[in-house]
Coordinates of C-alpha atoms and ligand atoms in Angstrom, one line a residue:
X1 CA -6.7 25.2 24.2
X2 CA -3.0 25.1 24.4
X3 CA -1.6 28.0 26.5
X4 CA 0.8 30.4 24.7
X5 CA 4.5 29.4 25.0
X6 CA 3.7 26.3 27.0
X7 CA 5.1 24.0 24.3
X8 CA 8.8 23.8 23.6
X9 CA 9.6 23.1 20.0
X10 CA 12.8 21.2 19.7
X11 CA 14.8 21.0 16.5
X12 CA 14.4 22.6 13.1
X13 CA 11.2 22.0 11.1
X14 CA 10.9 22.3 7.3
X15 CA 9.0 25.4 6.3
X16 CA 5.8 23.6 5.4
X17 CA 5.7 22.1 8.9
X18 CA 6.6 25.3 10.7
X19 CA 3.8 27.2 8.9
X20 CA 1.3 24.6 10.2
X21 CA 2.8 24.9 13.7
X22 CA 2.7 28.7 13.7
X23 CA -1.0 28.6 12.5
X24 CA -2.0 26.7 15.6
X25 CA 0.6 27.3 18.3
X26 CA 2.8 29.8 19.8
X27 CA 6.0 27.9 20.8
X28 CA 9.4 28.7 22.2
X29 CA 12.1 27.1 20.1
X30 CA 15.2 25.2 21.0
X31 CA 17.0 24.4 17.7
X32 CA 19.8 22.2 19.2
X33 CA 18.4 19.5 21.5
X34 CA 21.8 19.4 23.2
X35 CA 21.7 23.1 23.9
X36 CA 20.7 24.8 27.2
X37 CA 17.1 24.3 28.0
X38 CA 15.4 27.7 27.9
X39 CA 13.8 29.2 30.9
X40 CA 10.1 28.6 31.2
X41 CA 7.6 26.1 32.5
X42 CA 6.9 23.9 29.5
X43 CA 4.4 21.1 29.9
X44 CA 5.1 19.6 26.5
X45 CA 7.7 19.2 23.7
X46 CA 7.0 19.1 20.0
X47 CA 9.7 17.5 17.9
X48 CA 10.3 15.4 14.8
X49 CA 11.8 12.0 14.3
X50 CA 15.1 13.3 12.8
X51 CA 15.8 15.0 16.2
X52 CA 17.3 12.8 18.8
X53 CA 16.2 14.0 22.2
X54 CA 18.6 13.2 25.1
X55 CA 17.3 12.3 28.5
X56 CA 19.2 15.2 29.9
X57 CA 16.8 17.6 28.2
X58 CA 13.9 16.1 30.1
X59 CA 16.0 16.0 33.3
X60 CA 16.6 19.8 33.0
X61 CA 12.9 20.4 32.5
X62 CA 10.9 18.4 35.0
X63 CA 7.7 20.3 34.1
X64 CA 7.6 18.4 30.8
X65 CA 4.9 15.7 30.9
X66 CA 4.4 15.0 27.3
X67 CA 6.3 14.8 24.0
X68 CA 4.7 14.8 20.6
X69 CA 7.0 13.6 17.8
X70 CA 6.2 14.1 14.1
X71 CA 7.0 10.7 12.5
X72 CA 5.9 7.2 13.1
X73 CA 9.3 6.0 14.3
X74 CA 10.0 7.1 17.9
X75 CA 13.6 5.8 18.2
X76 CA 14.5 9.5 18.6
X77 CA 13.0 9.6 22.1
X78 CA 14.6 8.4 25.4
X79 CA 11.9 5.8 25.9
X80 CA 13.2 4.2 29.1
X81 CA 13.5 7.6 30.7
X82 CA 10.0 8.6 29.6
X83 CA 8.5 5.4 30.9
X84 CA 10.3 5.6 34.3
X85 CA 9.1 9.1 34.7
X86 CA 5.5 8.7 33.5
X87 CA 6.0 11.1 30.6
X88 CA 3.6 10.5 27.7
X89 CA 4.6 10.4 24.1
X90 CA 2.7 10.5 20.8
X91 CA 3.7 9.8 17.2
X92 CA 2.0 10.2 13.8
X93 CA 1.2 6.7 12.4
X94 CA -0.9 6.1 9.3
X95 CA -1.0 9.6 7.8
X96 CA 2.4 9.0 6.2
X97 CA 1.8 5.6 4.7
X98 CA 0.9 6.9 1.2
X99 CA 4.0 9.0 0.8
X100 CA 6.3 6.3 2.2
X101 CA 4.8 3.5 0.1
X102 CA 5.0 5.7 -3.0
X103 CA 8.7 6.4 -2.4
X104 CA 9.4 2.7 -1.7
X105 CA 7.9 1.6 -5.0
X106 CA 9.6 4.4 -6.8
X107 CA 12.9 3.3 -5.4
X108 CA 12.3 -0.3 -6.2
X109 CA 11.5 0.5 -9.8
X110 CA 14.3 3.0 -10.0
X111 CA 16.8 0.5 -8.8
X112 CA 15.7 -2.4 -11.0
X113 CA 15.3 -0.3 -14.1
X114 CA 18.3 1.9 -13.2
X115 CA 16.2 5.0 -13.9
X116 CA 18.7 7.6 -12.3
X117 CA 21.6 6.3 -14.5
X118 CA 19.3 6.1 -17.5
X119 CA 18.6 9.8 -17.1
X120 CA 22.3 10.6 -16.7
X121 CA 22.9 8.6 -19.8
X122 CA 20.5 10.7 -21.9
X123 CA 21.7 14.0 -20.4
X124 CA 25.4 13.2 -20.9
X125 CA 24.6 12.3 -24.6
X126 CA 26.2 8.9 -24.1
X127 CA 23.1 7.5 -25.8
X128 CA 24.4 8.7 -29.1
X129 CA 27.4 6.4 -28.8
X130 CA 25.8 3.2 -27.5
X131 CA 22.5 1.8 -26.2
X132 CA 21.7 1.8 -22.4
X133 CA 22.3 -1.3 -20.4
X134 CA 19.6 -4.0 -20.2
X135 CA 17.9 -4.1 -16.8
X136 CA 15.5 -6.3 -14.7
X137 CA 11.7 -6.6 -14.6
X138 CA 9.8 -6.5 -11.4
X139 CA 7.0 -8.8 -12.5
X140 CA 7.6 -12.4 -11.5
X141 CA 9.9 -11.5 -8.7
X142 CA 9.5 -12.7 -5.1
X143 CA 9.2 -9.7 -2.7
X144 CA 9.8 -10.2 1.0
X145 CA 8.7 -7.6 3.5
X146 CA 10.4 -7.4 6.9
X147 CA 7.9 -5.6 9.1
X148 CA 4.3 -6.3 8.0
X149 CA 2.7 -3.4 10.0
X150 CA 0.8 -0.3 8.7
X151 CA 3.4 0.6 6.0
X152 CA 4.3 -3.0 5.2
X153 CA 0.7 -4.0 4.6
X154 CA 0.0 -0.9 2.5
X155 CA 3.1 -1.7 0.5
X156 CA 2.1 -5.3 -0.1
X157 CA -1.4 -4.2 -1.4
X158 CA 0.3 -1.7 -3.7
X159 CA 2.7 -4.3 -5.0
X160 CA 0.1 -7.0 -5.8
X161 CA -0.8 -5.4 -9.2
X162 CA 2.9 -5.6 -10.2
X163 CA 2.5 -9.4 -10.5
X164 CA 5.0 -10.3 -7.8
X165 CA 4.9 -13.1 -5.2
X166 CA 4.7 -11.6 -1.7
X167 CA 6.1 -13.0 1.6
X168 CA 6.9 -11.5 5.0
X169 CA 8.5 -11.9 8.4
X170 CA 7.9 -10.3 11.8
X171 CA 7.2 -11.2 15.4
X172 CA 3.6 -12.2 14.7
X173 CA 2.0 -14.1 11.8
X174 CA -1.0 -12.1 10.4
X175 CA -4.2 -13.0 8.7
X176 CA -2.8 -12.2 5.3
X177 CA -2.7 -14.0 1.9
X178 CA 1.1 -14.0 1.9
X179 CA 3.6 -16.6 2.9
X180 CA 5.0 -16.1 6.4
X181 CA 8.6 -16.8 7.4
X182 CA 9.6 -17.0 11.1
X183 CA 13.0 -15.4 10.6
X184 CA 14.7 -12.8 8.3
X185 CA 17.3 -15.2 7.0
X186 CA 14.8 -17.7 5.6
X187 CA 12.8 -14.8 4.1
X188 CA 15.9 -13.4 2.4
X189 CA 16.7 -16.9 1.0
X190 CA 13.2 -17.2 -0.4
X191 CA 13.0 -13.8 -2.2
X192 CA 14.6 -11.7 -4.9
X193 CA 13.8 -8.3 -3.2
X194 CA 13.9 -7.7 0.5
X195 CA 12.0 -4.6 1.6
X196 CA 12.5 -3.3 5.2
X197 CA 9.6 -1.6 6.9
X198 CA 10.2 -2.5 10.6
X199 CA 10.9 -0.2 13.5
X200 CA 14.4 0.6 14.9
X201 CA 14.8 -1.1 18.2
X202 CA 17.1 -3.4 20.1
X203 CA 15.8 -6.5 18.2
X204 CA 16.1 -5.1 14.7
X205 CA 19.5 -3.4 15.2
X206 CA 21.9 -4.7 12.4
X207 CA 19.3 -7.4 11.7
X208 CA 20.4 -7.3 8.0
X209 CA 23.9 -8.7 8.5
X210 CA 26.4 -10.5 6.3
X211 CA 24.5 -13.8 6.7
X212 CA 21.2 -12.3 5.7
X213 CA 22.8 -10.6 2.7
X214 CA 24.4 -13.9 1.7
X215 CA 21.0 -15.5 1.9
X216 CA 19.6 -12.8 -0.4
X217 CA 22.3 -13.7 -2.9
X218 CA 23.8 -12.2 -6.0
X219 CA 20.5 -11.6 -7.8
X220 CA 18.9 -10.1 -4.7
X221 CA 18.0 -6.5 -4.0
X222 CA 17.6 -4.7 -0.7
X223 CA 15.3 -1.7 -0.2
X224 CA 15.5 0.1 3.2
X225 CA 12.8 2.7 4.0
X226 CA 12.8 1.7 7.7
X227 CA 15.9 3.0 9.6
X228 CA 19.6 2.9 9.0
X229 CA 20.2 1.0 12.3
X230 CA 18.4 -2.1 10.9
X231 CA 21.3 -2.7 8.5
X232 CA 24.9 -3.6 9.3
X233 CA 26.2 -1.0 6.8
X234 CA 29.8 -2.4 6.8
X235 CA 28.4 -5.8 5.8
X236 CA 26.1 -4.2 3.2
X237 CA 29.1 -2.2 1.7
X238 CA 31.1 -5.4 1.3
X239 CA 28.1 -7.2 -0.2
X240 CA 27.6 -4.4 -2.7
X241 CA 31.3 -4.0 -3.6
X242 CA 31.8 -7.7 -4.1
X243 CA 28.4 -8.0 -5.9
X244 CA 27.2 -10.6 -3.3
X245 CA 23.9 -8.9 -3.8
X246 CA 22.7 -7.2 -6.9
X247 CA 21.9 -3.8 -5.5
X248 CA 20.3 -1.7 -2.7
X249 CA 18.0 1.3 -2.5
X250 CA 18.4 3.2 0.7
X251 CA 16.4 6.1 2.1
X252 CA 17.8 5.8 5.6
X253 CA 21.3 5.5 7.0
X254 CA 23.1 5.0 10.2
X255 CA 24.7 8.4 10.1
X256 CA 22.3 11.0 8.8
X257 CA 22.8 13.4 7.1
X258 CA 26.4 12.2 6.5
X259 CA 26.0 8.6 5.2
X260 CA 29.0 6.3 5.0
X261 CA 31.1 7.6 2.1
X262 CA 31.5 4.0 0.8
X263 CA 28.0 4.1 -0.6
X264 CA 28.6 7.2 -2.7
X265 CA 30.7 5.7 -5.4
X266 CA 28.9 2.5 -6.0
X267 CA 27.0 2.0 -9.2
X268 CA 24.5 -0.6 -7.8
X269 CA 22.8 1.7 -5.3
X270 CA 20.0 4.2 -5.4
X271 CA 20.3 6.7 -2.5
X272 CA 17.7 9.2 -1.2
X273 CA 18.1 11.6 1.8
X274 CA 15.4 10.1 4.2
X275 CA 12.4 11.5 2.3
X276 CA 9.9 8.8 2.9
X277 CA 7.3 11.2 4.3
X278 CA 8.7 14.3 2.7
X279 CA 5.7 15.5 0.7
X280 CA 3.9 18.7 1.5
X281 CA 0.5 17.0 1.9
X282 CA 2.0 14.3 4.3
X283 CA 4.1 16.7 6.3
X284 CA 1.0 18.9 6.9
X285 CA -1.0 15.9 8.1
X286 CA 1.8 14.8 10.4
X287 CA 2.2 18.2 11.9
X288 CA -1.5 18.5 12.5
X289 CA -1.8 15.1 14.1
X290 CA 1.1 15.9 16.4
X291 CA -0.6 19.1 17.4
X292 CA -4.0 17.3 17.8
X293 CA -2.2 15.1 20.3
X294 CA -0.8 18.1 22.2
X295 CA -4.3 19.5 22.3
X296 CA -5.7 16.2 23.7
X297 CA -3.0 16.3 26.4
X298 CA -3.7 19.9 27.4
X299 CA -7.5 19.1 27.5
X300 CA -6.7 16.0 29.7
X301 CA -8.2 13.7 27.0
X302 CA -6.6 10.4 25.9
X303 CA -3.9 11.0 23.3
X304 CA -5.0 10.2 19.7
X305 CA -1.9 8.2 18.8
X306 CA -0.1 7.5 22.0
X307 CA 3.2 5.6 21.9
X308 CA 2.7 2.5 24.1
X309 CA 6.1 2.2 25.4
Ligands
NAP1 P1 4.1 -0.5 12.6 O1 2.7 -0.4 12.1 O2 4.4 -0.5 14.0 O3 4.8 -1.7 11.9 C1 6.0 -2.2 12.2 C2 6.0 -3.7 11.9 O4 7.3 -4.2 12.1 C3 5.0 -4.5 12.8 O5 4.2 -5.3 12.0 C4 6.0 -5.4 13.6 O6 5.5 -6.7 13.8 C5 7.2 -5.5 12.7 N1 8.4 -5.8 13.5 C6 8.7 -5.6 14.8 N2 9.9 -6.1 15.0 C7 10.3 -6.8 13.9 C8 11.4 -7.6 13.6 N3 12.4 -7.9 14.5 N4 11.5 -8.1 12.3 C9 10.6 -7.9 11.4 N5 9.5 -7.1 11.7 C10 9.4 -6.6 12.9 O7 5.0 0.8 12.0 P2 4.8 1.5 10.6 O8 3.9 2.6 10.7 O9 4.5 0.4 9.5 O10 6.3 2.0 10.4 C11 7.4 1.2 10.3 C12 8.7 1.9 10.4 O11 8.9 2.6 9.1 C13 8.8 3.0 11.4 O12 9.1 2.5 12.7 C14 9.8 3.9 10.9 O13 11.1 3.6 11.5 C15 9.9 3.6 9.4 N6 9.5 4.8 8.6 C16 10.4 5.4 7.8 C17 10.1 6.5 7.0 C18 11.0 7.1 6.1 O14 11.0 8.3 5.9 N7 11.9 6.4 5.4 C19 8.8 7.1 7.2 C20 7.9 6.4 8.1 C21 8.3 5.3 8.8 P3 4.2 -7.1 14.8 O15 3.0 -6.6 14.0 O16 4.3 -8.5 14.9 O17 4.5 -6.4 16.1

């Protein structure tokens, strides 16, 4: 049982998530995480991965002992501060794999077959004047996945029927029937499509740099459904403008919700507004898993999906 008003909800939640929260909890809301912490003795915070929580918020509220974030990525939390102060954290892994994989595959096909431009072509009646451009087939391509975790492995399984050759990189080699590369550059060199599904952390920051993009080459495509920080966006813009790579599909950006303007006028990109998990089914599952974690915390039980920091 979670006591009334003992959870501080930080940041704005989409309606579908707020409905789930209001069904199960009575929270106090702080819309701006940089705003003044409200009065009250909160034991836990509920937030979501698009809301960056500054450590000052926790400093102002020493009663907080747990934070539940809706999302599998937890780069929005001040991890060092939480660890140093023994504050627990939970995320929502697994329940969003289906939605994220479906989007990634949609983006991949949309980019290769130029589906958004094809629709514009029909709607603008340009079709009556000339045929649409010839595009590229996915079958036969070599697809490299950077980050063969829950989402990466689900993606690989879903891609198998598309008759592609799969490979991956990451810190550890897995018992998987795909070729393993020990570093991102050699994976990029060996594949036509590079799919990012790794976490945002110090090691992955700007991991996709000019050298990796050069290795991917002029026939190569980049799909990023991980985090914007994994890509050196300046290097990517140059690679796209100069056609050093064939194209990119990006769901995530360094500066959300105001991505670098340079991407907006390119014709070799497919851009989506960080919607990997944004289906009503998935958002309900994420919200409920976050609240299940809060319940476990209040009942002094082990968290269901604790972030091991
Ligand atoms: P996960 O199960 O923890 O998998 C992450 C994988 O990345 C692990 O296999 C890990 O390798 C690997 N990895 C770690 N450092 C790496 C590096 N330097 N290079 C390559 N791979 C590396 O996480 P998940 O549930 O699959 O989620 C992955 C990420 O997707 C999340 O962190 C989040 O940022 C992003 N995401 C985005 C959306 C969206 O809306 N676009 C939605 C959900 C998730 P080891 O197994 O060897 O440790």
